[in-house]
Each structure stands twice: as structure tokens, then as C-alpha cells.
Coordinates of C-alpha atoms in Angstrom, one line a residue:
M14 CA 84.0 -233.2 -51.6
I15 CA 85.8 -235.1 -48.7
T16 CA 85.1 -235.6 -45.1
G17 CA 86.9 -236.8 -42.0
A18 CA 84.9 -240.1 -42.0
D19 CA 83.5 -240.9 -45.5
E20 CA 81.9 -239.3 -48.5
T21 CA 79.2 -236.7 -47.8
T22 CA 76.2 -236.5 -50.1
L23 CA 76.4 -233.4 -52.2
G24 CA 73.8 -230.9 -51.0
E25 CA 73.7 -232.1 -47.4
A26 CA 74.2 -229.3 -44.9
V27 CA 76.2 -230.9 -42.1
A28 CA 78.5 -228.2 -40.7
D29 CA 77.7 -225.7 -37.9
I30 CA 80.4 -223.4 -39.1
G31 CA 82.9 -223.2 -42.0
L32 CA 86.5 -222.1 -41.9
I33 CA 88.6 -220.9 -44.8
G34 CA 92.4 -220.8 -44.4
L35 CA 94.2 -223.9 -43.2
A36 CA 97.5 -222.5 -42.0
V37 CA 98.5 -223.6 -38.5
M38 CA 96.1 -221.2 -36.8
G39 CA 93.2 -222.2 -38.9
Q40 CA 93.8 -225.9 -38.5
N41 CA 94.1 -225.6 -34.7
L42 CA 91.0 -223.6 -34.4
V43 CA 89.1 -226.2 -36.5
L44 CA 90.3 -228.9 -34.1
N45 CA 89.3 -226.8 -31.2
M46 CA 85.8 -226.4 -32.5
A47 CA 85.5 -230.1 -33.2
D48 CA 86.6 -230.9 -29.6
H49 CA 83.7 -228.8 -28.4
G50 CA 81.1 -230.7 -30.4
F51 CA 80.8 -228.5 -33.5
S52 CA 80.9 -229.9 -37.0
V53 CA 83.2 -227.8 -39.2
A54 CA 83.5 -227.4 -43.0
V55 CA 87.0 -226.5 -44.2
Y56 CA 88.4 -225.0 -47.4
N57 CA 91.7 -223.6 -48.5
R58 CA 92.8 -221.8 -51.7
T59 CA 95.5 -224.5 -52.2
V60 CA 93.1 -227.4 -52.2
S61 CA 95.8 -230.0 -51.5
K62 CA 96.0 -228.6 -48.0
V63 CA 92.4 -229.6 -47.4
D64 CA 93.2 -233.2 -48.4
D65 CA 96.4 -233.2 -46.3
F66 CA 94.5 -231.8 -43.2
I67 CA 91.7 -234.3 -43.5
K68 CA 94.1 -237.3 -43.9
N69 CA 96.5 -236.2 -41.1
E70 CA 95.6 -233.7 -38.4
A71 CA 91.9 -234.3 -38.8
R72 CA 92.0 -238.0 -39.4
D73 CA 89.1 -240.0 -37.8
R74 CA 87.3 -236.7 -37.1
K75 CA 83.8 -237.4 -38.3
T76 CA 82.7 -233.8 -37.7
I77 CA 85.3 -232.2 -39.9
H78 CA 84.3 -232.0 -43.6
G79 CA 86.6 -230.9 -46.4
A80 CA 85.5 -229.1 -49.6
H81 CA 87.4 -228.6 -52.9
S82 CA 85.5 -225.4 -54.0
I83 CA 83.7 -222.5 -52.5
A84 CA 80.5 -223.8 -53.9
E85 CA 80.9 -227.2 -52.2
F86 CA 82.0 -225.5 -49.0
C87 CA 78.9 -223.4 -48.8
V88 CA 76.6 -226.4 -49.5
L89 CA 78.0 -228.1 -46.4
L90 CA 77.0 -225.2 -44.1
K91 CA 73.7 -225.3 -42.1
K92 CA 71.6 -222.1 -42.5
P93 CA 72.1 -219.4 -41.5
R94 CA 75.5 -220.1 -42.8
K95 CA 78.5 -219.0 -40.7
V96 CA 81.9 -218.6 -42.4
M97 CA 85.1 -217.7 -40.7
L98 CA 88.1 -216.5 -42.7
L99 CA 91.6 -217.0 -41.3
V100 CA 93.6 -215.7 -44.2
R101 CA 96.2 -212.9 -44.7
A102 CA 94.9 -209.5 -43.9
G103 CA 94.2 -207.2 -46.9
P104 CA 93.1 -208.1 -50.4
A105 CA 92.8 -211.8 -49.6
V106 CA 89.9 -211.1 -47.3
D107 CA 88.0 -209.0 -49.9
S108 CA 88.7 -211.6 -52.5
F109 CA 87.1 -214.4 -50.4
I110 CA 84.1 -212.2 -49.6
E111 CA 83.5 -211.8 -53.4
Q112 CA 83.9 -215.5 -53.9
L113 CA 81.4 -216.3 -51.2
L114 CA 78.7 -213.8 -52.2
P115 CA 77.1 -215.9 -55.0
F116 CA 76.6 -218.8 -52.6
L117 CA 75.3 -217.1 -49.5
D118 CA 71.8 -215.9 -48.6
P119 CA 70.6 -212.9 -46.6
G120 CA 71.2 -213.5 -42.9
D121 CA 74.3 -215.5 -43.4
V122 CA 77.5 -214.4 -41.5
I123 CA 81.1 -213.8 -42.5
V124 CA 83.7 -213.6 -39.8
D125 CA 87.2 -212.2 -40.5
G126 CA 89.5 -213.7 -37.9
G127 CA 92.7 -212.3 -39.3
N128 CA 94.7 -209.3 -38.2
S129 CA 92.8 -206.8 -40.3
F130 CA 92.9 -203.0 -40.0
Y131 CA 89.8 -201.9 -38.2
Q132 CA 88.7 -199.4 -40.8
D133 CA 88.7 -202.2 -43.4
S134 CA 86.4 -204.1 -41.1
T135 CA 84.0 -201.1 -40.9
R136 CA 84.0 -200.9 -44.7
R137 CA 83.4 -204.6 -45.1
M138 CA 80.6 -204.6 -42.6
K139 CA 78.8 -201.9 -44.6
Y140 CA 79.5 -203.7 -47.9
C141 CA 78.2 -207.1 -46.6
A142 CA 75.1 -205.4 -45.2
E143 CA 74.3 -204.1 -48.7
H144 CA 74.1 -207.8 -49.7
G145 CA 72.0 -208.8 -46.7
L146 CA 75.0 -210.4 -44.9
W147 CA 76.3 -209.9 -41.4
F148 CA 80.0 -209.2 -41.2
V149 CA 82.1 -209.6 -38.0
G150 CA 85.7 -208.6 -37.5
C151 CA 87.0 -210.8 -34.8
G152 CA 90.4 -210.3 -33.2
V153 CA 92.0 -213.7 -32.4
S154 CA 94.9 -213.8 -30.0
G155 CA 96.9 -216.6 -28.5
G156 CA 99.0 -217.9 -31.3
E157 CA 99.0 -221.6 -32.3
E158 CA 98.6 -222.8 -28.7
G159 CA 95.7 -220.5 -28.1
A160 CA 93.9 -221.5 -31.3
R161 CA 94.1 -225.1 -30.4
H162 CA 93.3 -225.0 -26.7
G163 CA 91.4 -221.7 -26.2
P164 CA 92.2 -218.3 -27.7
S165 CA 91.1 -214.8 -26.6
L166 CA 88.4 -213.7 -29.1
M167 CA 87.3 -210.1 -29.7
P168 CA 84.3 -210.0 -32.0
G169 CA 82.8 -206.8 -33.3
G170 CA 80.7 -205.6 -36.3
A171 CA 77.1 -206.4 -37.1
E172 CA 75.5 -207.2 -33.8
Q173 CA 72.8 -209.3 -35.4
A174 CA 75.4 -211.9 -35.9
W175 CA 76.4 -212.3 -32.3
P176 CA 73.5 -214.6 -31.1
L177 CA 74.5 -216.9 -34.0
L178 CA 78.2 -216.9 -33.2
R179 CA 78.1 -216.7 -29.4
P180 CA 77.6 -220.4 -28.6
I181 CA 80.5 -221.4 -30.8
L182 CA 83.0 -218.6 -30.0
Q183 CA 82.5 -218.6 -26.3
A184 CA 82.8 -222.4 -26.2
V185 CA 86.1 -222.5 -28.0
A186 CA 87.6 -219.4 -26.2
A187 CA 89.9 -219.6 -23.2
K188 CA 88.3 -219.6 -19.8
T189 CA 89.3 -217.6 -16.8
D190 CA 87.5 -218.4 -13.5
G191 CA 84.9 -220.2 -15.6
E192 CA 84.2 -217.1 -17.8
P193 CA 85.0 -217.2 -21.5
C194 CA 87.6 -214.8 -22.7
C195 CA 85.2 -213.7 -25.5
D196 CA 82.4 -211.2 -25.5
W197 CA 80.8 -208.8 -27.9
V198 CA 83.1 -205.7 -28.3
G199 CA 81.0 -203.3 -30.4
A200 CA 79.9 -202.2 -33.9
G201 CA 82.0 -201.6 -37.0
G202 CA 85.7 -202.3 -36.6
A203 CA 85.6 -202.3 -32.8
G204 CA 86.7 -205.9 -32.5
H205 CA 89.7 -205.5 -34.7
F206 CA 90.5 -202.1 -33.1
V207 CA 90.7 -203.7 -29.7
K208 CA 92.9 -206.5 -31.1
M209 CA 95.1 -203.9 -32.7
V210 CA 95.6 -202.2 -29.3
H211 CA 96.2 -205.6 -27.7
N212 CA 99.0 -206.1 -30.2
G213 CA 100.4 -202.6 -29.6
I214 CA 100.6 -203.4 -25.8
E215 CA 102.2 -206.7 -26.8
Y216 CA 104.9 -204.7 -28.7
G217 CA 105.4 -202.6 -25.6
D218 CA 105.6 -205.6 -23.2
M219 CA 108.1 -207.4 -25.4
Q220 CA 110.3 -204.3 -25.7
L221 CA 110.2 -203.7 -21.9
I222 CA 111.2 -207.3 -21.2
S223 CA 114.0 -207.1 -23.7
E224 CA 115.4 -203.9 -22.3
V225 CA 115.4 -205.3 -18.7
Y226 CA 117.1 -208.5 -20.0
D227 CA 119.7 -206.3 -21.6
M228 CA 120.3 -204.5 -18.3
L229 CA 120.6 -207.9 -16.5
R230 CA 123.2 -209.0 -19.1
Q231 CA 125.2 -205.8 -19.8
G232 CA 124.6 -203.9 -16.6
L233 CA 124.8 -206.7 -14.1
G234 CA 126.8 -209.2 -16.0
L235 CA 124.4 -212.1 -15.5
R236 CA 124.7 -215.2 -17.6
V237 CA 121.8 -216.1 -19.8
D238 CA 120.8 -219.1 -17.6
E239 CA 120.9 -216.8 -14.6
C240 CA 118.6 -214.4 -16.4
S241 CA 116.2 -217.3 -17.0
E242 CA 116.1 -217.9 -13.2
V243 CA 115.4 -214.2 -12.6
F244 CA 112.5 -214.2 -15.0
A245 CA 111.1 -217.5 -13.6
A246 CA 111.2 -216.0 -10.1
W247 CA 109.5 -212.8 -11.3
N248 CA 106.8 -214.9 -12.8
R249 CA 105.8 -215.8 -9.2
T250 CA 105.2 -212.1 -8.4
E251 CA 102.9 -209.4 -9.7
L252 CA 104.7 -209.8 -13.1
D253 CA 103.0 -213.2 -13.5
S254 CA 102.3 -213.3 -17.3
Y255 CA 102.6 -215.4 -20.4
L256 CA 105.4 -213.3 -21.8
I257 CA 107.5 -213.4 -18.6
E258 CA 106.9 -217.2 -18.5
I259 CA 108.1 -217.8 -22.1
T260 CA 111.0 -215.5 -21.6
A261 CA 112.3 -217.7 -18.8
N262 CA 111.8 -220.7 -21.0
I263 CA 113.5 -219.1 -24.0
L264 CA 116.6 -218.1 -22.0
K265 CA 117.2 -221.6 -20.7
F266 CA 116.8 -223.3 -24.1
K267 CA 120.1 -224.6 -25.5
D268 CA 121.1 -224.9 -29.1
E269 CA 121.6 -228.6 -30.0
E270 CA 124.4 -227.9 -32.4
T271 CA 126.6 -225.6 -30.2
G272 CA 125.3 -226.2 -26.7
K273 CA 125.0 -222.4 -26.3
P274 CA 121.9 -220.6 -25.2
L275 CA 119.9 -220.4 -28.5
V276 CA 118.9 -216.8 -27.9
S277 CA 122.5 -215.7 -28.0
L278 CA 122.7 -217.1 -31.6
I279 CA 119.7 -215.3 -32.9
L280 CA 120.4 -212.2 -35.0
D281 CA 119.3 -209.0 -33.3
K282 CA 117.0 -207.7 -36.1
A283 CA 113.3 -207.6 -35.0
E284 CA 110.6 -207.8 -37.6
Q285 CA 107.0 -206.7 -37.4
K286 CA 103.7 -207.3 -39.2
G287 CA 102.2 -203.9 -38.8
T288 CA 99.7 -203.9 -35.9
G289 CA 102.1 -202.0 -33.7
R290 CA 102.5 -199.4 -36.3
W291 CA 98.8 -199.2 -36.8
T292 CA 98.4 -198.6 -33.1
V293 CA 100.9 -195.7 -33.2
E294 CA 99.2 -194.2 -36.4
S295 CA 95.8 -194.4 -34.7
S296 CA 97.2 -192.7 -31.6
L297 CA 98.4 -189.8 -33.8
E298 CA 95.0 -189.6 -35.4
Q299 CA 93.2 -189.6 -32.1
G300 CA 95.7 -187.3 -30.4
V301 CA 96.6 -189.8 -27.7
P302 CA 100.3 -190.0 -26.4
V303 CA 100.9 -193.7 -26.8
T304 CA 104.6 -193.1 -26.3
L305 CA 105.7 -196.5 -25.0
I306 CA 104.2 -198.4 -27.9
A307 CA 105.7 -195.9 -30.3
E308 CA 109.1 -196.4 -28.8
A309 CA 108.7 -200.2 -29.1
V310 CA 107.9 -199.8 -32.8
F311 CA 110.9 -197.5 -33.3
A312 CA 113.1 -199.8 -31.4
R313 CA 112.3 -202.6 -33.9
M314 CA 113.1 -200.3 -36.7
L315 CA 116.4 -199.3 -35.2
S316 CA 117.3 -203.0 -34.6
S317 CA 116.7 -203.7 -38.3
R318 CA 119.6 -201.3 -39.2
K319 CA 122.1 -203.9 -38.1
A320 CA 124.9 -203.1 -40.5
E321 CA 124.7 -199.4 -39.7
R322 CA 124.8 -200.2 -35.9
V323 CA 127.8 -202.3 -36.3
Q324 CA 129.6 -199.5 -38.1
A325 CA 128.5 -196.9 -35.6
S326 CA 129.7 -199.1 -32.7
K327 CA 133.2 -198.8 -34.0
V328 CA 133.3 -195.0 -34.1
L329 CA 130.7 -193.6 -31.6
P330 CA 131.9 -193.5 -28.0
G331 CA 129.8 -194.4 -25.0
P332 CA 130.1 -193.5 -21.3
P333 CA 133.2 -194.5 -19.3
T334 CA 133.1 -198.1 -18.0
Q335 CA 131.4 -198.4 -14.7
P336 CA 132.8 -200.6 -11.9
P337 CA 130.9 -203.8 -11.3
L338 CA 128.3 -203.9 -8.5
S339 CA 128.9 -205.9 -5.4
A340 CA 126.8 -209.0 -4.9
A341 CA 124.5 -207.2 -2.5
D342 CA 124.1 -204.2 -4.8
R343 CA 123.5 -206.5 -7.7
S344 CA 120.8 -208.4 -5.8
S345 CA 119.2 -205.0 -4.9
M346 CA 119.3 -203.8 -8.5
I347 CA 117.6 -207.0 -9.7
E348 CA 114.6 -206.2 -7.5
K349 CA 114.7 -202.5 -8.7
L350 CA 114.6 -203.8 -12.3
R351 CA 111.5 -205.9 -11.4
L352 CA 109.7 -202.9 -10.0
A353 CA 110.7 -200.7 -12.9
L354 CA 109.4 -203.3 -15.3
Y355 CA 106.1 -203.6 -13.4
A356 CA 105.7 -199.8 -13.3
S357 CA 106.4 -199.4 -17.0
K358 CA 104.0 -202.2 -17.8
I359 CA 101.2 -200.3 -15.9
V360 CA 101.9 -197.2 -18.1
S361 CA 101.8 -199.3 -21.3
Y362 CA 98.3 -200.6 -20.4
A363 CA 97.1 -197.2 -19.3
Q364 CA 98.1 -195.7 -22.6
G365 CA 96.4 -198.5 -24.5
Y366 CA 93.2 -197.9 -22.6
M367 CA 93.5 -194.1 -23.2
L368 CA 93.6 -194.9 -27.0
M369 CA 90.5 -197.2 -26.8
R370 CA 88.6 -194.5 -24.8
E371 CA 89.3 -191.8 -27.4
A372 CA 88.5 -194.1 -30.4
A373 CA 85.3 -195.2 -28.7
I374 CA 84.2 -191.5 -28.5
A375 CA 85.2 -190.9 -32.1
E376 CA 83.5 -194.0 -33.5
N377 CA 80.6 -194.0 -31.1
W378 CA 81.5 -197.4 -29.7
D379 CA 80.2 -198.5 -26.3
L380 CA 83.3 -200.4 -25.2
N381 CA 83.2 -202.5 -22.1
Y382 CA 86.6 -201.8 -20.7
G383 CA 86.4 -204.3 -17.8
G384 CA 85.1 -206.9 -20.3
I385 CA 88.1 -206.3 -22.5
A386 CA 90.4 -206.9 -19.6
L387 CA 88.6 -210.2 -19.0
M388 CA 89.0 -211.1 -22.7
W389 CA 92.8 -210.5 -22.3
R390 CA 93.2 -212.5 -19.1
G391 CA 93.3 -215.8 -20.8
G392 CA 94.3 -217.3 -24.2
C393 CA 96.1 -214.2 -25.5
I394 CA 99.7 -213.1 -25.7
I395 CA 99.5 -210.3 -23.1
R396 CA 97.5 -212.4 -20.5
S397 CA 98.7 -211.6 -17.1
R398 CA 97.7 -211.6 -13.5
F399 CA 97.2 -207.8 -13.2
L400 CA 94.5 -207.7 -15.9
G401 CA 92.2 -208.8 -13.1
K402 CA 93.0 -205.5 -11.4
I403 CA 92.1 -203.6 -14.6
R404 CA 88.8 -205.3 -14.7
E405 CA 88.3 -204.5 -11.1
A406 CA 89.1 -200.8 -11.7
F407 CA 86.4 -200.4 -14.3
Q408 CA 83.9 -202.4 -12.2
D409 CA 84.5 -199.9 -9.4
D410 CA 84.4 -196.9 -11.8
P411 CA 83.1 -197.5 -15.3
K412 CA 83.9 -193.9 -16.2
L413 CA 87.5 -194.1 -15.0
E414 CA 89.4 -191.6 -17.1
N415 CA 92.9 -193.2 -16.7
L416 CA 94.1 -196.4 -15.1
L417 CA 96.9 -194.5 -13.4
L418 CA 94.3 -192.7 -11.3
Y419 CA 92.9 -196.0 -9.9
R420 CA 94.1 -196.6 -6.3
F421 CA 95.7 -200.0 -6.9
F422 CA 97.9 -198.7 -9.8
R423 CA 98.5 -195.4 -8.1
D424 CA 99.8 -197.1 -5.0
A425 CA 101.9 -199.6 -7.2
L426 CA 103.6 -196.7 -9.0
E427 CA 104.3 -194.8 -5.8
A428 CA 105.9 -197.9 -4.4
A429 CA 108.0 -198.5 -7.6
Q430 CA 109.0 -195.0 -8.7
S431 CA 112.2 -194.7 -6.7
S432 CA 113.5 -197.9 -8.1
W433 CA 112.1 -197.0 -11.6
R434 CA 114.2 -193.8 -11.5
E435 CA 117.3 -195.5 -10.3
V436 CA 117.0 -198.1 -13.1
V437 CA 116.8 -195.4 -15.8
I438 CA 119.9 -193.7 -14.3
F439 CA 121.6 -197.1 -14.1
A440 CA 121.0 -197.8 -17.8
V441 CA 121.9 -194.3 -19.0
S442 CA 125.1 -194.2 -17.0
R443 CA 126.2 -197.5 -18.7
G444 CA 125.1 -196.6 -22.2
I445 CA 122.4 -199.3 -22.2
T446 CA 119.4 -198.3 -24.4
C447 CA 116.1 -198.4 -22.6
P448 CA 113.6 -196.3 -24.7
A449 CA 110.5 -198.0 -23.5
V450 CA 111.3 -198.0 -19.8
S451 CA 112.5 -194.4 -19.9
T452 CA 109.6 -193.1 -22.0
A453 CA 107.2 -194.8 -19.5
L454 CA 108.7 -192.8 -16.7
A455 CA 108.7 -189.6 -18.8
F456 CA 105.0 -190.1 -19.5
Y457 CA 104.3 -190.7 -15.8
D458 CA 106.1 -187.5 -14.9
G459 CA 104.4 -185.6 -17.7
Y460 CA 100.9 -186.9 -16.8
R461 CA 101.3 -186.0 -13.2
A462 CA 102.6 -182.5 -13.9
A463 CA 100.0 -179.7 -13.3
T464 CA 102.2 -177.4 -15.4
L465 CA 104.3 -178.3 -18.5
P466 CA 106.6 -176.0 -20.5
A467 CA 104.1 -175.9 -23.4
N468 CA 103.6 -172.3 -22.5
L469 CA 107.0 -171.5 -24.0
L470 CA 106.2 -173.7 -27.0
Q471 CA 103.0 -171.7 -27.6
A472 CA 105.0 -168.5 -27.4
Q473 CA 107.4 -169.8 -30.0
R474 CA 104.6 -170.7 -32.3
D475 CA 103.0 -167.3 -31.9
Y476 CA 106.4 -165.6 -32.4
F477 CA 107.2 -167.2 -35.8
G478 CA 103.8 -168.1 -37.1
A479 CA 101.2 -165.9 -35.3
H480 CA 99.4 -169.0 -34.2
T481 CA 98.0 -167.3 -31.0
Y482 CA 97.8 -168.6 -27.5
E483 CA 95.5 -168.7 -24.5
R484 CA 96.2 -167.0 -21.1
I485 CA 95.9 -168.4 -17.6
D486 CA 94.3 -165.2 -16.4
K487 CA 91.7 -165.0 -19.2
P488 CA 88.6 -167.2 -20.0
E489 CA 89.5 -170.5 -21.7
G490 CA 88.9 -170.5 -25.4
Q491 CA 89.9 -166.8 -25.8
Y492 CA 93.0 -166.5 -28.0
F493 CA 95.7 -163.8 -28.1
H494 CA 98.6 -162.7 -30.4
T495 CA 101.6 -160.6 -29.5
N496 CA 103.6 -158.6 -31.9
W497 CA 106.9 -159.9 -30.5
T498 CA 109.3 -158.1 -32.8
G499 CA 107.5 -154.9 -33.3
S500 CA 107.2 -155.6 -37.0
G501 CA 104.9 -158.6 -37.0
G502 CA 101.6 -156.7 -37.0
T503 CA 98.3 -157.9 -35.6
V504 CA 97.2 -160.4 -38.3
T505 CA 97.2 -164.0 -37.0
S506 CA 97.1 -167.3 -38.8
N507 CA 93.7 -168.3 -39.9
A508 CA 93.7 -171.7 -38.2
Y509 CA 94.5 -172.6 -34.7
S510 CA 95.6 -176.1 -33.8
A511 CA 96.7 -177.2 -30.4

């Protein structure tokens, strides 16, 4: 057993919390905890990483204690023991839970801080409860910087664990206006579900920004450094956010070898770890039209087909080349792009909150939607100025059905929609793909439509499958079937599904 200062006597419980998993996120979170006055025990499956961490990043840290085995690790923990896992989602989490079980006592706490699927967290909470342990699935956002200086933390699971974890988690979390970006989310897998939706919105935000960047480059002919200046200027407006900020920084970064903008040398094949896909799959299960996040996921999939796209570019024609805009028109279009990005971003968050609302009903979670907005205002990847307005919306109306109906966002969309429509036309006329921006507008138009052409769709379903339909002039819930061809008869399908 090793410690940041000297040898620790075997059997002496010295640590307030233990952390397993010493990749960059784990190391930075440990240092963050130590900065806030907590003593931390650490362990890693590859034990040499423990020694390296203690000798390097944690050198001279008397409150960080390394262990070479799970048994030694658990001995170092004060009771009730609190163990945080920052390991790869999936089997690794279950494996460490099994390794910990023989060394933990009833009332001890296991926290999974990885990007786990929320239903796995629900299962693990029940499994740990059978062994007298409290399990918490905690979403952690903010990347390496957040882990070191203050992440957004979204804990959920066994509520009995929250009083034990609260002093530590709220101390190390990011702060916004003096309030920690961490609060209890709910039971079961609620914490990881909220983190999943956060990541889905992150997918949408990144795709929206990339599409607008493409329009600046292809549509307006701006140089990469000029695009950087545009995003830097936008970050001083309603679009003020972490992702806009780092986009400006990325676009001005030069490759040391060539002197060119580094972004222009990066292969245009986007990868993903699965949380965006999980969000889309969950939206299908809950029946929520999370169209923007879905398009963001599909856009990454399309980008991965690089070889096919290169071949297609040689044979598939696009629209006629459009004349360049005048300087005045170009300046005007830059402002319209800003407004379109802002409007699309509002739709993305509205869809994410729709999904959380439906999941809360299905899972019997009592989610604090304003509190979630606060958790996302600092430390996390999607942190932005307008999350304060989301919190305000739910403070004004805790039962708000959709963010688009709140006066602030309703007024913002009204002010932006003319520009939003022009931007979509601009992109389509030039053959510039904008699936996220255009689907955001399509959702807005669909959501505000009192009547949609689903009546024809229902007639088609009844025609070929006798699936029945409702009538506007009859009581809701009463279904009808028409013998459209004269030979279909009166028998209907035995299951009706909207």
C-alpha cells in the first residue's frame, strides 16, 4: 500500500472516499477532491498506474492514498465506505461491483461515474440493495477540465446515499452564481438518464455548429480564420456557450507542421461512443420526436462513409452554382445564420426536455427540470447562457409542457424564424447539407400545426391493413373502419396502434 506522503499502516481508515479508475478523468477528479480538503484512496486495475499517479500528478499530496488491491483499497476507506467507479461503461462496472462486494458492509455506497446506460444503473441499484449497499449512477460532464476544476454532476439511484455523498459531490462540482452544479436527480437510473439526454443535446449542438460553419465556408466563402472571428463575436451574444467558445478557438489553431488551420487537415469522419444513439433509441421507446438529435446521430453515421461519399461526389450532380453574395448581403446572412443557430438550439433543448418529461412519467421519477438546467449551467459541455432561461421557465411554471410555449423562447423563435427559413433556403439552393437546422425548423412547423396530414396516413393504414381511424365529428377513442374497395369486408385488425 502506498500513499502520497509515506507508508500508511495496514488497517487504518484514512480516506473520505475512494476512486477506482485512473485515466485522465479519474486522476483529475481525485485532485479536485483533494483540493477541497477530502482524503482519497485510489486504485486501478493496472496497478502500475497507481504508483505512477502517486509519484507524479499526486506527488506531495498527503491526502491521496494508493492501494495495490481491492482489499487494501477498501481498508483505507472510512465507514460508511464511499467508492466511486470511473471505468468504461458495461461489463467493467459489473466486474468491479463483484470485486468490491466481499469487502463492503451494509450501508456502504458505490457510485458509477461513467457513461453507463440508465437501465443498467436501475438494475445495479436493485442488485446492490440485495447486498445491503446503496448504488448511485452519477452522470459526470465537463471532460478533463471539468473533472479537475469543477464538473457538472447528476447523481441518481438509492436516495439513502445522497446525505453521505452530498458534501463531497457538491464541493467538487462547478459553481454558478455560488450554487453547485450538482443536486439529487431521482431514483433508479435517473442520473444517468439525464446525463444521456445531456449528451444527446451535445450531439445536436455540435452538429448545428458544424452545419453553420459549413455554410460560412461553402456558402459565404469565408476563410477559416474569419469563421473563428464570427464564432468569437457570436459568443458575446445569446449564443454564449462553451461549444461556441471552443469552436472559435479550434478554428484559429494552426498546425505547426504546415501552418494551415488544423481543422482543415482533420479527416471528416465523426465517431461516437453511443450516448447519442441511446438518446434516440429511448425517444423511440417513449414515443417522443427527438428529431434533431436523431439527425445529428445519422449525420455522424453518414460522415463515416467517407469512401462512398468521395465516389458519389464524382457522379451525383448538385444544384447550379450560385453567384457570390455582395459584402452587404454576406454580412446580413452571417446575422441570419446566428439567429437560425439560436432558434435551432432552442428546439434541441425543447426536445431533450420533452424526452425527460415522458421518461419521468414512465419511470415514476420526480425530476426537477429547473434544477437540471442549473446542473448544466456550469462545468458541462453544453453549458450556456440561456440555460438560465430554462431554469427560469420551470420556476415560473413547474408543469410547463414544452419549452417552446414559454414566453421567452416563443418570442425568440418569432424573432428568428424569418432568418431561420432563409438560411434553410440558402443552404438547400447551394447543395449544402443542413439536416439538424432544417429538421429543427420542420419540428417547429409541425409542433405549431393544429392540423397535420396524418389523416391521410390513417386512411392509408385503414385501406391496406384495416387498422381503423378516429373521426373529428365523433367522440375521441371511438374507432372506425371503411371498406374502401368494396371487397375488404368489415373485419379490422385486432390491434390498434397510433
